[in-house]
Each structure stands twice: as structure tokens, then as C-alpha cells.
CSV table of C-alpha atoms in Angstrom, one decimal:
chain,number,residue,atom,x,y,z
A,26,UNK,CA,4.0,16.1,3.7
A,27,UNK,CA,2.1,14.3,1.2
A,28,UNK,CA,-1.8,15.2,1.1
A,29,UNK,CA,-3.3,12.0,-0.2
A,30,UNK,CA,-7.0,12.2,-2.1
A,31,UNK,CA,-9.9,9.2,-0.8
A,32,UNK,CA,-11.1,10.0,-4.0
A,33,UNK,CA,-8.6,9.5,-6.4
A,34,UNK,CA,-7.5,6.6,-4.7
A,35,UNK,CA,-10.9,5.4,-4.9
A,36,UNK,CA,-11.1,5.7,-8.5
A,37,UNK,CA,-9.5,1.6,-9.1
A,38,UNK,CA,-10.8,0.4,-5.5
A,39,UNK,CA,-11.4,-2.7,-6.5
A,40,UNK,CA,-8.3,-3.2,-8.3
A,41,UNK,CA,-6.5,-1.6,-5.0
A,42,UNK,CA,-8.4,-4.3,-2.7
A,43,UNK,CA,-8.0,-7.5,-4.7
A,44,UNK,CA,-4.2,-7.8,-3.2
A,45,UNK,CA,-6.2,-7.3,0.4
A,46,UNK,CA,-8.1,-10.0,0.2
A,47,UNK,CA,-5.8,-12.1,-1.5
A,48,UNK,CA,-3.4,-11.9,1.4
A,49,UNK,CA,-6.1,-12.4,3.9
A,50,UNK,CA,-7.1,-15.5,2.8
A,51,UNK,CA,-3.5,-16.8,3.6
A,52,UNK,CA,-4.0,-15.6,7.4
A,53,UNK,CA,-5.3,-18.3,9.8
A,54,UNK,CA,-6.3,-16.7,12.7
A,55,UNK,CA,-9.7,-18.4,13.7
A,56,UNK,CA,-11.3,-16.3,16.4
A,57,UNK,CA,-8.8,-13.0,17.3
A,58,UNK,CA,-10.0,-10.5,19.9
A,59,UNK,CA,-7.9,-7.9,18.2
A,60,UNK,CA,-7.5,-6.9,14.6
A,61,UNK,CA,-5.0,-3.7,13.6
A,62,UNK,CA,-4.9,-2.6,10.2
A,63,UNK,CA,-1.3,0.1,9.5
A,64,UNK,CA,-2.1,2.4,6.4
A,65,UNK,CA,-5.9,1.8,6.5
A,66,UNK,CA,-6.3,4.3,3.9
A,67,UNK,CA,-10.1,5.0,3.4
A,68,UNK,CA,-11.5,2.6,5.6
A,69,UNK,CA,-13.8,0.0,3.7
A,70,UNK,CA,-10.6,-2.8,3.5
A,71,UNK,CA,-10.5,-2.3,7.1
A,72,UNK,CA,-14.2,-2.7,7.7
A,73,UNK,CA,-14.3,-6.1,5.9
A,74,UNK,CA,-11.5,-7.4,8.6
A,75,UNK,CA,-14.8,-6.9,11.0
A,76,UNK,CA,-17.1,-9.0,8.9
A,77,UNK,CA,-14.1,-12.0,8.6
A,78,UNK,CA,-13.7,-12.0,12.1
A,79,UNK,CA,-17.2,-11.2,14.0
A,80,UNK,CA,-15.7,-10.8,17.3
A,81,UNK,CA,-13.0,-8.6,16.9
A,82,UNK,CA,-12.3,-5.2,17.6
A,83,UNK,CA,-10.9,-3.8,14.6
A,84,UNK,CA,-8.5,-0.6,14.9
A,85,UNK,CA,-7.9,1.4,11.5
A,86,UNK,CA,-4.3,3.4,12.0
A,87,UNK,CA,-3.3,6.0,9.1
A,88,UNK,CA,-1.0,8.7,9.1
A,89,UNK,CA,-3.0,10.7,6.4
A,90,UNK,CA,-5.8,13.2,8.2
A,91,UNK,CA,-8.0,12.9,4.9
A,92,UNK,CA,-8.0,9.4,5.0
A,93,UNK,CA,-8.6,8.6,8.4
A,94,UNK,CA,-11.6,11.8,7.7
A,95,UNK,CA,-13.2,9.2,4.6
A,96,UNK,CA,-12.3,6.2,6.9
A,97,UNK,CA,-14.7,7.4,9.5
A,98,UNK,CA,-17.9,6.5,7.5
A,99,UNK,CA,-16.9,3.1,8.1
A,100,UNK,CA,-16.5,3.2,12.1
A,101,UNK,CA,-19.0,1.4,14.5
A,102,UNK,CA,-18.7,-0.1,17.9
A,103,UNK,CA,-16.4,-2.2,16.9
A,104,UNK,CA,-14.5,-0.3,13.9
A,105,UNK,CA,-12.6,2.4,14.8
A,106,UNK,CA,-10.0,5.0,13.2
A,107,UNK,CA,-7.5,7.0,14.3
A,108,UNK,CA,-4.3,9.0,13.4
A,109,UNK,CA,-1.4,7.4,13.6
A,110,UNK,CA,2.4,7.1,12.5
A,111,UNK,CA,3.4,3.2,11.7
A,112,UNK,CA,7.2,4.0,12.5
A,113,UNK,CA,6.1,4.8,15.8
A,114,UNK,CA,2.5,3.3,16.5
A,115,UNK,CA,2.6,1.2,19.8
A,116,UNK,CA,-0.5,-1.2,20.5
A,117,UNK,CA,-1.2,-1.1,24.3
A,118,UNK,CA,-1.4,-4.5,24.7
A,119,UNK,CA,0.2,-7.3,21.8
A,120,UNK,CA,-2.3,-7.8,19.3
A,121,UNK,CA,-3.4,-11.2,18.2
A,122,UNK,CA,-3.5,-10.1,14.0
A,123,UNK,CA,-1.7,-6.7,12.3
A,124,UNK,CA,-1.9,-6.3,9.1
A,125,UNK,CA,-0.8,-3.1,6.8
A,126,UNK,CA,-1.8,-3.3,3.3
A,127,UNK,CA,0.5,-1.1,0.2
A,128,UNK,CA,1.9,1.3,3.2
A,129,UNK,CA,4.9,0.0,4.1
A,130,UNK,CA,6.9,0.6,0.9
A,131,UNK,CA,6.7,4.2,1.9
A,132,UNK,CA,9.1,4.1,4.7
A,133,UNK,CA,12.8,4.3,3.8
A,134,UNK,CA,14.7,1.1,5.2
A,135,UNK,CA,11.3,-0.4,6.5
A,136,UNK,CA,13.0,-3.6,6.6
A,137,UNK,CA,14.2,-2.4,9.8
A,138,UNK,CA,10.8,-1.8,11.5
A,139,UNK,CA,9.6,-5.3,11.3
A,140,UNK,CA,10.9,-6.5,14.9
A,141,UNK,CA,9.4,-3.8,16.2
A,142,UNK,CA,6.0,-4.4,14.3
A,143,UNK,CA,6.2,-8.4,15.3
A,144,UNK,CA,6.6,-7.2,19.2
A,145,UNK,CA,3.3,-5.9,18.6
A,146,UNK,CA,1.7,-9.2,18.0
A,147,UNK,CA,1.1,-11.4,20.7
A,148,UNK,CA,2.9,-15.1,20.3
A,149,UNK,CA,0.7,-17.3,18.3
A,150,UNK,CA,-0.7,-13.8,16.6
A,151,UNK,CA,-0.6,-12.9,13.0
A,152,UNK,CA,1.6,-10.1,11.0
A,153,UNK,CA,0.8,-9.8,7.4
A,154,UNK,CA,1.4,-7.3,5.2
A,155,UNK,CA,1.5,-6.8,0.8
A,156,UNK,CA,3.7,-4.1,-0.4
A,157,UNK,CA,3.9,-3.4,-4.5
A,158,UNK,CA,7.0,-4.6,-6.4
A,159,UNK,CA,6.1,-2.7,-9.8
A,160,UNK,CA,8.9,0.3,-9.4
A,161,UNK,CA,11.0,-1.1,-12.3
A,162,UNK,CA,8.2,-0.8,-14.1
A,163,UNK,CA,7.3,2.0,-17.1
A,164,UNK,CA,4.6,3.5,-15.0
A,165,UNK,CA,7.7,4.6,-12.7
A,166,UNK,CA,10.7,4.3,-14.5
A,167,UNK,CA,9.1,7.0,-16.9
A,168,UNK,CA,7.6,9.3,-13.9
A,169,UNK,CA,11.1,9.5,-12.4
A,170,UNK,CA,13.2,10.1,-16.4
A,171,UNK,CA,11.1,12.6,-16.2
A,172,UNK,CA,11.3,14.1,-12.5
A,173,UNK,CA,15.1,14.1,-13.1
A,174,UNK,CA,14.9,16.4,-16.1
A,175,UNK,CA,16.6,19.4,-15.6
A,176,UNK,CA,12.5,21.3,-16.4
A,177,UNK,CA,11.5,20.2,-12.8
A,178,UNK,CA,14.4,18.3,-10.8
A,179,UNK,CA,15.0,21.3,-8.7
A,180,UNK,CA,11.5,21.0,-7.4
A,181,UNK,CA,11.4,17.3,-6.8
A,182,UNK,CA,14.5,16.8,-5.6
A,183,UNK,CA,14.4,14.4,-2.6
A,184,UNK,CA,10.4,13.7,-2.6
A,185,UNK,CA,9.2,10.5,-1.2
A,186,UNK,CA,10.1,7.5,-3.4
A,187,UNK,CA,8.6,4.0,-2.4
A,188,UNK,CA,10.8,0.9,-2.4
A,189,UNK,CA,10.1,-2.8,-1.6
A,190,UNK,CA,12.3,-6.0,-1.0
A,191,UNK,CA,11.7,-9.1,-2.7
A,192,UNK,CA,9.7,-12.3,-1.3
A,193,UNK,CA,13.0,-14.3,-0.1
A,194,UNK,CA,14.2,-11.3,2.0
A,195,UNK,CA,11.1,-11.0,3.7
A,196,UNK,CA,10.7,-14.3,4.6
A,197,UNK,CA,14.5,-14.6,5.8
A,198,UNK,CA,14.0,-11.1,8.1
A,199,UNK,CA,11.1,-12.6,9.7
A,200,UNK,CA,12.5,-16.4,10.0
A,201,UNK,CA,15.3,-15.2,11.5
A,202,UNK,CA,12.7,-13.6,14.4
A,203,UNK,CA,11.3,-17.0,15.0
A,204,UNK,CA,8.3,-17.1,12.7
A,205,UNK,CA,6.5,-19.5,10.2
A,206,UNK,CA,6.8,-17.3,6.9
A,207,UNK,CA,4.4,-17.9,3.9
A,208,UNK,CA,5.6,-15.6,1.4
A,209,UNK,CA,4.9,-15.2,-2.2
A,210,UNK,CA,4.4,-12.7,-5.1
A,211,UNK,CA,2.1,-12.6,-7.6
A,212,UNK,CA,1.6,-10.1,-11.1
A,213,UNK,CA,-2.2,-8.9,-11.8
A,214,UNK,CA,-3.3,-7.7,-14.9
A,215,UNK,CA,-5.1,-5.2,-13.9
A,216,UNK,CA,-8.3,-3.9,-17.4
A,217,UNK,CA,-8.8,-0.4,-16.5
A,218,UNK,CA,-11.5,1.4,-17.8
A,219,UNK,CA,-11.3,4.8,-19.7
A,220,UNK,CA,-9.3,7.5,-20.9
A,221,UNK,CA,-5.5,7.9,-19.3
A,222,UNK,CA,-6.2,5.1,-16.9
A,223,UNK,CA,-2.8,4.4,-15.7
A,224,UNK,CA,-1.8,8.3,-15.2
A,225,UNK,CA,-5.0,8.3,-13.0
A,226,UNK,CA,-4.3,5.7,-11.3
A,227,UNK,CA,-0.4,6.0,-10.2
A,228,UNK,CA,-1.4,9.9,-9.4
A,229,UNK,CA,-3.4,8.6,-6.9
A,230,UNK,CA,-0.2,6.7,-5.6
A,231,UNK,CA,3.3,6.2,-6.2
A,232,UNK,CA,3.3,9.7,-8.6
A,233,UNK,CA,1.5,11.9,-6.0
A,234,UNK,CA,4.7,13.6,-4.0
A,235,UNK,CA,5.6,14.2,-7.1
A,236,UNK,CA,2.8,15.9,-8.8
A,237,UNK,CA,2.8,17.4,-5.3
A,238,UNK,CA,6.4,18.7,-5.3
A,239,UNK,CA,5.9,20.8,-8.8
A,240,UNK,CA,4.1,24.0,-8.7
A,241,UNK,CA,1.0,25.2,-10.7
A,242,UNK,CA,3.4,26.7,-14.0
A,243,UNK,CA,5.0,23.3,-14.4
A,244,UNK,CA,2.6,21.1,-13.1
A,245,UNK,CA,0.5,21.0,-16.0
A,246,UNK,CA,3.7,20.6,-18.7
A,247,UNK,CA,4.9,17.9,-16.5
A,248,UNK,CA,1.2,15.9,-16.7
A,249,UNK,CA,0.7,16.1,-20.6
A,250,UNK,CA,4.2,14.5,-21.2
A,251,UNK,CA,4.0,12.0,-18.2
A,252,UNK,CA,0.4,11.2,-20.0
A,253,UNK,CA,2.0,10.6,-23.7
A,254,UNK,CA,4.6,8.9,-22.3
A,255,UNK,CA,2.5,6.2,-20.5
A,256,UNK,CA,0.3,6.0,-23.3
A,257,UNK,CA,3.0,4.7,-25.2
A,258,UNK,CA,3.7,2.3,-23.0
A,259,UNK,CA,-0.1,1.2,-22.1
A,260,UNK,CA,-1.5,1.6,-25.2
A,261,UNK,CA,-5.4,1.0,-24.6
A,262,UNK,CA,-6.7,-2.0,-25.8
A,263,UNK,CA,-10.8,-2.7,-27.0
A,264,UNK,CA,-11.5,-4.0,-23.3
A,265,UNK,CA,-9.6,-1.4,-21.4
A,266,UNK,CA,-5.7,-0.7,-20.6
A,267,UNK,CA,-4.0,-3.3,-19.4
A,268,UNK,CA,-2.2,-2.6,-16.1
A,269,UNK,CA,0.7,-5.4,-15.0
A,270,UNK,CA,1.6,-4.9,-11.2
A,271,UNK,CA,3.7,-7.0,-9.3
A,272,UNK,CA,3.1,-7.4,-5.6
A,273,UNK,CA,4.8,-9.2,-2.8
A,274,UNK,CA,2.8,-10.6,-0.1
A,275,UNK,CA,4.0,-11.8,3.4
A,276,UNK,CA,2.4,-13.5,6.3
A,277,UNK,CA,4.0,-14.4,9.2
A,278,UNK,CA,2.8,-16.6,12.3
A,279,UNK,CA,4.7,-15.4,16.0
A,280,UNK,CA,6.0,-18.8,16.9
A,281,UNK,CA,5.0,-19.8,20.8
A,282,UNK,CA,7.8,-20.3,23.0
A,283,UNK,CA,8.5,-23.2,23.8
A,284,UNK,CA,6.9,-25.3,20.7
């Protein structure tokens, strides 16, 4: 079980939320009673789903104790958190918007969870969701060169590895379950500010089960040449290190029957 840190996730937040809001903005739900955000993380994404829609009552679901513990600064009567597994998480009534924000990519095959997730919605509801599409990237491709070395791949053999599908499939999973489908993906360049940016920002993510997975002899080892090595590849730059991250954004409207 991965233990995830608010904090160090925290560290880039507004980097983190931009992809949020830019999928939001494609959702066109005018006045939903009920709002359900999968993987809320720490909370304050999910609290600004209260402020777009005023009259909602917004549910925050996370599998993570410590972040649903952060999320909780962000609950009022009509924010609320709880602990909750997405594979398994069941509303008790459809839902007219769900939305899960850079979670999905951590369930093996979650392709395969999205009929499940649309019968959560009610028809004429929303499901949107953004997962990153960055794991060809340096930032991985060099965490997991290295994970493989014969130093530490005893320890992190088989520890959670996130995956995503492109746009296109997407779209044709959720087509194919009667729904409108905007889908789309976009690359930010992400300036981050000070030393070893990118090393603290990925070991607040997609590195952690494997940070995790080492113990405290190799641990450090491991972090000084995962460090060099990304330096190399993100050199910094006068305004900051330069951060490209692909993301693929769906949004899906339940068709009505009958229209």
C-alpha cells in the first residue's frame, strides 16, 4: 500500500490543478444536484466543484487515509470526504456529474471500469475524467532503467506502475456505451521553480511506490542517481525547469434514451 504525502503533492498544486480546471470547463452541466469527485486527493480541486456549481452537494472519494485526513479542511455542509476505493465505490443513487482527476491511471486495465463508472451517472449526467500520458517520458523511462538495475530490482519488483490509453480509445470505449465523447490531449510546459524540481515533483507521484518499495540503505543511493539522471534530462533553465507533460482529457455526456 502506497502512503501518499498532502504535502509533497502540494509542493506544484497549481501545476497539478491546471489539467482540473481545464477539463472542467469542457463539462456542461448547468445546475446538478450531485457532484462526485474519485481520487480527490487533498481536497481544494474538490471544493472548487462547490463554488462552479452553488447547489450541489459535492462528495470527495479517495482511497488514501492521509489525503482524505488533509481533504477534511475543505468539508462544509455541502463538501464532504470520505474513504473510498474507485474499483468498488457505488453512489446510492446515479449521480448527475463524476469526475476523477490523475487517479485512474493507477488501476491496472481501468479501461475496464468505465461501464461500471458510467452506471453511476444518471442519463443526461456527466463523467469526466484526465489521466497523464507522460510515461514514455525521461522523468519515467529513467525512474524505471533504474528500478530494473540489478542494485534494487529485487525490492521493486511488481510495485504499482501507472498506465493510460490514448484519446481515440477513450472516446471509442465510451461511444460504444452510448455517449457524446469530447476527447482531446494537450502537452503543458510546466516552469518549476528551484533546485531538483522534477525529482520533487514525480516523488510526489508516479515515483513514490517506488521510493516506497526500497529500504533506508538503498534508498538514498537510488535518489542521488535518479536526481543526476533527471538533471540531465531537465537541465534548469534562467526561469525555472522546464517540465513537458502530456495529458489526456475525456468528457463524456450519458445519452437519454430515447433521443
Amino acid at each position: 500500500m502506497v502512503v501518499w504525502s498532502p504535502s509533497t503533492y502540494l509542493q506544484f498544486a497549481d501545476e497539478r490543478g491546471r489539467p482540473f480546471v481545464d477539463l472542467l470547463a469542457r463539462v456542461g452541466a448547468e445546475d446538478p444536484a450531485t457532484v462526485v469527485d474519485l481520487g480527490c486527493g487533498p481536497g481544494q480541486l474538490t471544493a472548487t466543484l462547490a463554488r462552479r456549481w452553488p447547489s450541489a452537494s459535492v462528495l470527495g472519494v479517495d482511497s488514501s487515509p492521509e489525503m482524505v485526513a488533509q481533504a477534511q479542511e475543505h468539508a462544509d455542509g455541502r463538501v464532504r470526504f470520505v474513504l473510498g476505493d474507485l474499483r468498488t465505490w457505488t453512489p446510492a443513487a446515479p449521480v448527475d456529474v463524476l469526475v476523477s482527476n490523475a487517479t485512474l491511471q493507477w488501476v491496472p486495465g481501468h479501461r475496464v471500469l468505465l461501464p461500471r463508472l458510467l452506471a453511476a451517472v444518471r442519463p443526461g449526467g456527466w463523467l469526466a475524467f484526465q489521466v497523464p500520458g507522460n510515461f514514455a517520458e525521461p522523468s519515467h523511462a529513467l525512474l524505471h532503467a533504474l528500478a530494473a538495475d540489478p542494485r534494487y530490482a529485487d525490492a521493486t519488483r511488481g510495485v504499482a506502475r501507472p498506465a493510460a490509453a490514448d484519446p481515440a480509445d477513450y472516446l471509442d470505449d465510451l461511444t460504444a456505451l452510448g455517449c457524446t465523447v469530447d476527447a482531446w490531449e494537450t502537452t503543458y510546459l510546466h516552469v518549476l521553480a528551484g533546485p531538483d524540481a522534477v525529482f520533487r515533483w514525480i516523488s510526489g507521484t508516479g515515483a513514490r511506490p517506488v521510493l516506497q518499495a526500497l529500504d533506508d540503505e538503498q534508498r538514498p543511493a537510488f535518489e542521488a542517481e535518479y536526481r543526476s539522471r533527471l538533471t540531465a534530462a531537465y537541465p534548469e533553465r534562467a526561469g525555472g525547469t522546464v517540465l513537458p507533460f502530456r495529458r489526456v482529457f475525456v468528457v463524456a455526456q450519458r445519452v437519454v434514451a430515447g433521443r
